Amino acid sequence: GESVGLHLPTLSVQEGDNSIINCAYSNSASDYFIWYKQESGKGPQFIIDIRSNMDKRQGQRVTVLLNKTVKHLSLQIAATQPGDSAVYFCADQGSTLGRLYFGRGTQLTVWP
Amino acid sequence: NAGVTQTPKFQVLKTGQSMTLQCAQDMNHEYMSWYRQDPGMGLRLIHYSVGAGITDQGEVPNGYNVSRSTTEDFPLRLLSAAPSQTSVYFCASSYRAENYEQYFGPGTRLTVT
C-alpha cells in the first residue's frame, strides 16, 4: 500500500552536531515528498520539499536527499540547535492527487 | 494574513453528541484537508477538498462529514461522537492539491467521554 515510515522513533544529538533523520516510502509512483517539523502543542510546519526528478535539495541548514532506487528519503540538519528539538515527519503525496501520507515521526532531542 | 485558523482549541464531548470543528484560511488556497493525530502516530487524512464544492474521503472518513461551500471555509462535522474520535485534529491548506506545501492550523484537541 501507500505508506511512509521512519526508521527511528527517537534521535538524540549534541548541540552543534549534524542530525540525519531517515524515512522510507513504499509507493514507487510517489513524486513529491515533504518534511515537516512539529513542536509540542503546535501544528506541523513545512521545512523543505523535493520532487522525484531531483536527488538533493538544500535549504537553510537543511538538506533533503532522495534515493528513488531504494525508496529512501533523509533530512540532514547542520549544526543542530536546541530550537531544532521537535518531532519530524516525512510525507509522501503518493499516486492519488490530494492525498499526503505521513510517517510516524522522529522525536529529535538536542542536548547542550 | 492569519493563515489557517481553527476553532475551538479544546473541546470535550459526551458520547453521541455532535459538533462542528471550524477551519478557515485567508490565502485563497484551492486545497484544504482535515487530519487527525493520535499519540505516537503520524497524521491520518480524514477528508479533503480540491476546490469549492468538491470533497473526497481520505484514509479514515467514517464518522465525519465535510462540506466546502466557499474557498475559505472547510468545516468538519462529527455526527455522533465516539471515544475512538478522541484525538487532535488539524486542518491544512495549500495553493493547489498537487505538489505544493500544506500549511497547518494550530489544531483542535477533542476528548470524547
XYZ file of C-alpha atoms in Angstrom:
225
model
C 0.000 0.000 0.000
C 0.951 3.614 0.131
C 2.768 4.175 3.361
C 5.619 6.207 4.655
C 7.649 5.168 7.639
C 10.577 6.417 9.622
C 13.428 4.236 10.735
C 13.825 5.543 14.278
C 11.224 6.981 16.634
C 13.812 8.974 18.616
C 17.159 10.635 17.930
C 19.372 12.441 20.426
C 22.238 14.669 19.320
C 24.546 17.174 20.921
C 24.224 20.831 20.090
C 26.410 21.685 17.112
C 26.420 18.173 15.685
C 24.729 17.271 12.423
C 21.469 15.295 12.542
C 20.213 12.805 9.999
C 16.614 11.654 10.050
C 15.603 8.857 7.722
C 12.379 7.851 6.051
C 11.332 5.006 3.771
C 8.379 5.061 1.416
C 6.681 2.195 -0.349
C 4.961 3.687 -3.382
C 7.347 3.873 -6.311
C 4.871 6.172 -8.103
C 5.248 8.876 -5.439
C 6.548 12.077 -6.978
C 6.500 14.641 -4.193
C 7.911 14.467 -0.683
C 7.817 16.887 2.217
C 9.489 17.173 5.605
C 7.558 18.776 8.439
C 8.633 19.864 11.924
C 6.131 19.734 14.759
C 6.834 21.411 18.070
C 4.908 20.400 21.148
C 1.326 21.653 21.073
C 1.582 23.111 17.579
C 0.649 22.156 14.063
C 3.254 20.771 11.637
C 5.442 23.368 9.994
C 6.864 22.970 6.497
C 10.644 22.550 6.348
C 11.564 21.505 2.820
C 10.184 19.551 -0.100
C 11.603 17.640 -3.033
C 10.189 16.350 -6.277
C 11.010 12.971 -7.722
C 13.057 14.446 -10.568
C 15.633 15.654 -8.025
C 18.128 13.788 -5.814
C 19.015 16.574 -3.442
C 17.671 19.899 -2.327
C 19.175 22.339 0.135
C 17.597 24.920 2.373
C 18.870 26.938 5.259
C 20.835 24.417 7.398
C 18.730 21.574 5.998
C 19.289 19.198 3.112
C 16.897 16.560 1.822
C 18.228 13.583 -0.095
C 16.041 11.322 -2.207
C 17.125 7.861 -3.320
C 14.434 6.531 -5.616
C 16.242 3.254 -6.205
C 15.764 2.141 -2.604
C 12.781 4.435 -1.897
C 14.557 6.301 0.862
C 14.390 9.901 1.972
C 16.574 11.670 4.517
C 16.662 15.030 6.221
C 20.027 16.411 7.286
C 20.197 19.273 9.759
C 23.554 21.003 10.025
C 24.855 22.392 13.312
C 21.785 21.260 15.233
C 20.476 23.762 17.766
C 18.209 23.384 20.818
C 15.434 25.060 18.825
C 15.530 22.121 16.415
C 14.138 19.827 19.107
C 10.788 18.639 17.763
C 9.093 15.747 16.031
C 9.986 15.457 12.356
C 7.621 13.862 9.845
C 8.158 12.894 6.266
C 5.139 12.881 3.987
C 4.553 11.464 0.563
C 1.970 12.568 -1.979
C 1.578 9.075 -3.359
C -0.296 8.383 -6.535
C -3.649 9.911 -5.606
C -3.961 13.635 -6.168
C -4.827 15.487 -2.999
C -3.553 12.897 -0.539
C -0.493 13.176 1.679
C 0.657 10.133 3.623
C 2.620 10.797 6.791
C 5.161 8.654 8.582
C 5.019 8.180 12.342
C 7.640 10.794 13.140
C 11.071 11.000 14.760
C 11.481 12.863 18.026
C 14.721 14.845 17.811
C 16.219 15.924 21.125
C 19.181 18.294 21.155
C 21.403 18.246 24.244
C 23.520 21.261 25.229
C -2.621 37.009 6.617
C -3.910 34.953 9.526
C -3.069 31.747 7.648
C -5.082 28.703 8.726
C -7.282 29.199 11.769
C -9.150 26.542 13.736
C -11.797 26.792 16.424
C -12.221 25.691 19.102
C -8.776 24.909 20.518
C -10.165 22.423 23.021
C -13.473 20.560 23.212
C -14.953 17.880 25.445
C -17.961 15.936 24.178
C -20.089 13.155 25.559
C -20.588 10.003 23.515
C -23.346 10.534 20.972
C -23.098 14.304 20.823
C -22.442 16.070 17.541
C -20.336 19.110 16.823
C -18.535 21.011 14.086
C -14.851 21.865 14.046
C -14.253 25.077 12.160
C -11.396 25.744 9.753
C -10.739 28.844 7.696
C -7.892 30.114 5.535
C -7.312 33.544 4.021
C -4.667 32.621 1.462
C -7.090 31.825 -1.376
C -5.904 28.225 -1.378
C -7.777 25.750 -3.527
C -6.921 22.689 -1.469
C -7.996 22.055 2.122
C -7.866 18.959 4.264
C -8.510 17.529 7.716
C -6.157 15.207 9.573
C -6.291 13.518 12.931
C -3.224 12.817 15.024
C -3.179 10.154 17.704
C -0.360 9.632 20.260
C 2.775 8.208 18.671
C 1.218 8.310 15.238
C 1.640 10.403 12.191
C -1.226 12.352 10.732
C -4.014 10.489 9.015
C -6.151 12.101 6.356
C -9.887 12.254 7.112
C -11.362 14.277 4.232
C -10.053 16.718 1.693
C -11.241 19.206 -0.894
C -9.552 20.282 -4.110
C -11.843 23.266 -4.522
C -15.156 24.808 -3.521
C -17.993 22.325 -3.975
C -15.659 19.311 -4.211
C -14.844 16.950 -1.338
C -13.434 13.453 -1.105
C -12.632 10.845 1.505
C -9.212 10.198 2.956
C -7.882 7.244 4.950
C -10.222 7.471 7.959
C -13.506 9.159 6.916
C -16.014 7.141 8.949
C -17.948 9.202 11.479
C -17.061 12.533 9.864
C -18.707 14.764 7.271
C -17.363 17.791 5.433
C -18.610 20.416 3.011
C -16.857 23.154 1.049
C -19.328 25.859 0.146
C -16.667 28.590 -0.032
C -12.959 28.668 -0.821
C -12.173 29.951 2.670
C -14.036 27.523 4.944
C -13.880 23.772 5.408
C -15.808 22.631 8.497
C -15.561 19.088 9.857
C -18.687 17.595 11.425
C -18.738 14.778 13.930
C -22.139 13.179 13.557
C -22.281 11.096 16.759
C -19.094 11.358 18.790
C -17.386 8.185 19.992
C -14.432 7.759 22.382
C -12.375 6.493 19.412
C -12.606 10.004 17.982
C -10.602 11.435 20.873
C -7.669 12.972 19.045
C -6.010 16.175 17.913
C -7.479 17.471 14.671
C -5.518 19.558 12.201
C -6.789 21.467 9.237
C -4.400 22.253 6.384
C -4.480 24.136 3.114
C -2.303 24.536 0.064
C -2.347 26.577 -3.125
C -3.290 23.532 -5.136
C -3.649 19.822 -4.454
C -0.619 18.769 -6.410
C 2.964 19.290 -5.330
C 2.513 22.246 -3.038
C 3.346 22.527 0.629
C 0.437 22.349 3.034
C 0.032 24.952 5.769
C -1.380 23.630 9.019
C -3.599 25.226 11.602
C -2.852 25.087 15.345
C -5.122 22.104 15.956
C -8.222 21.247 17.986
C -7.818 18.847 20.895
C -11.014 16.804 21.198
C -11.888 14.485 24.072
C -14.951 12.245 23.903
C -16.056 10.734 27.216
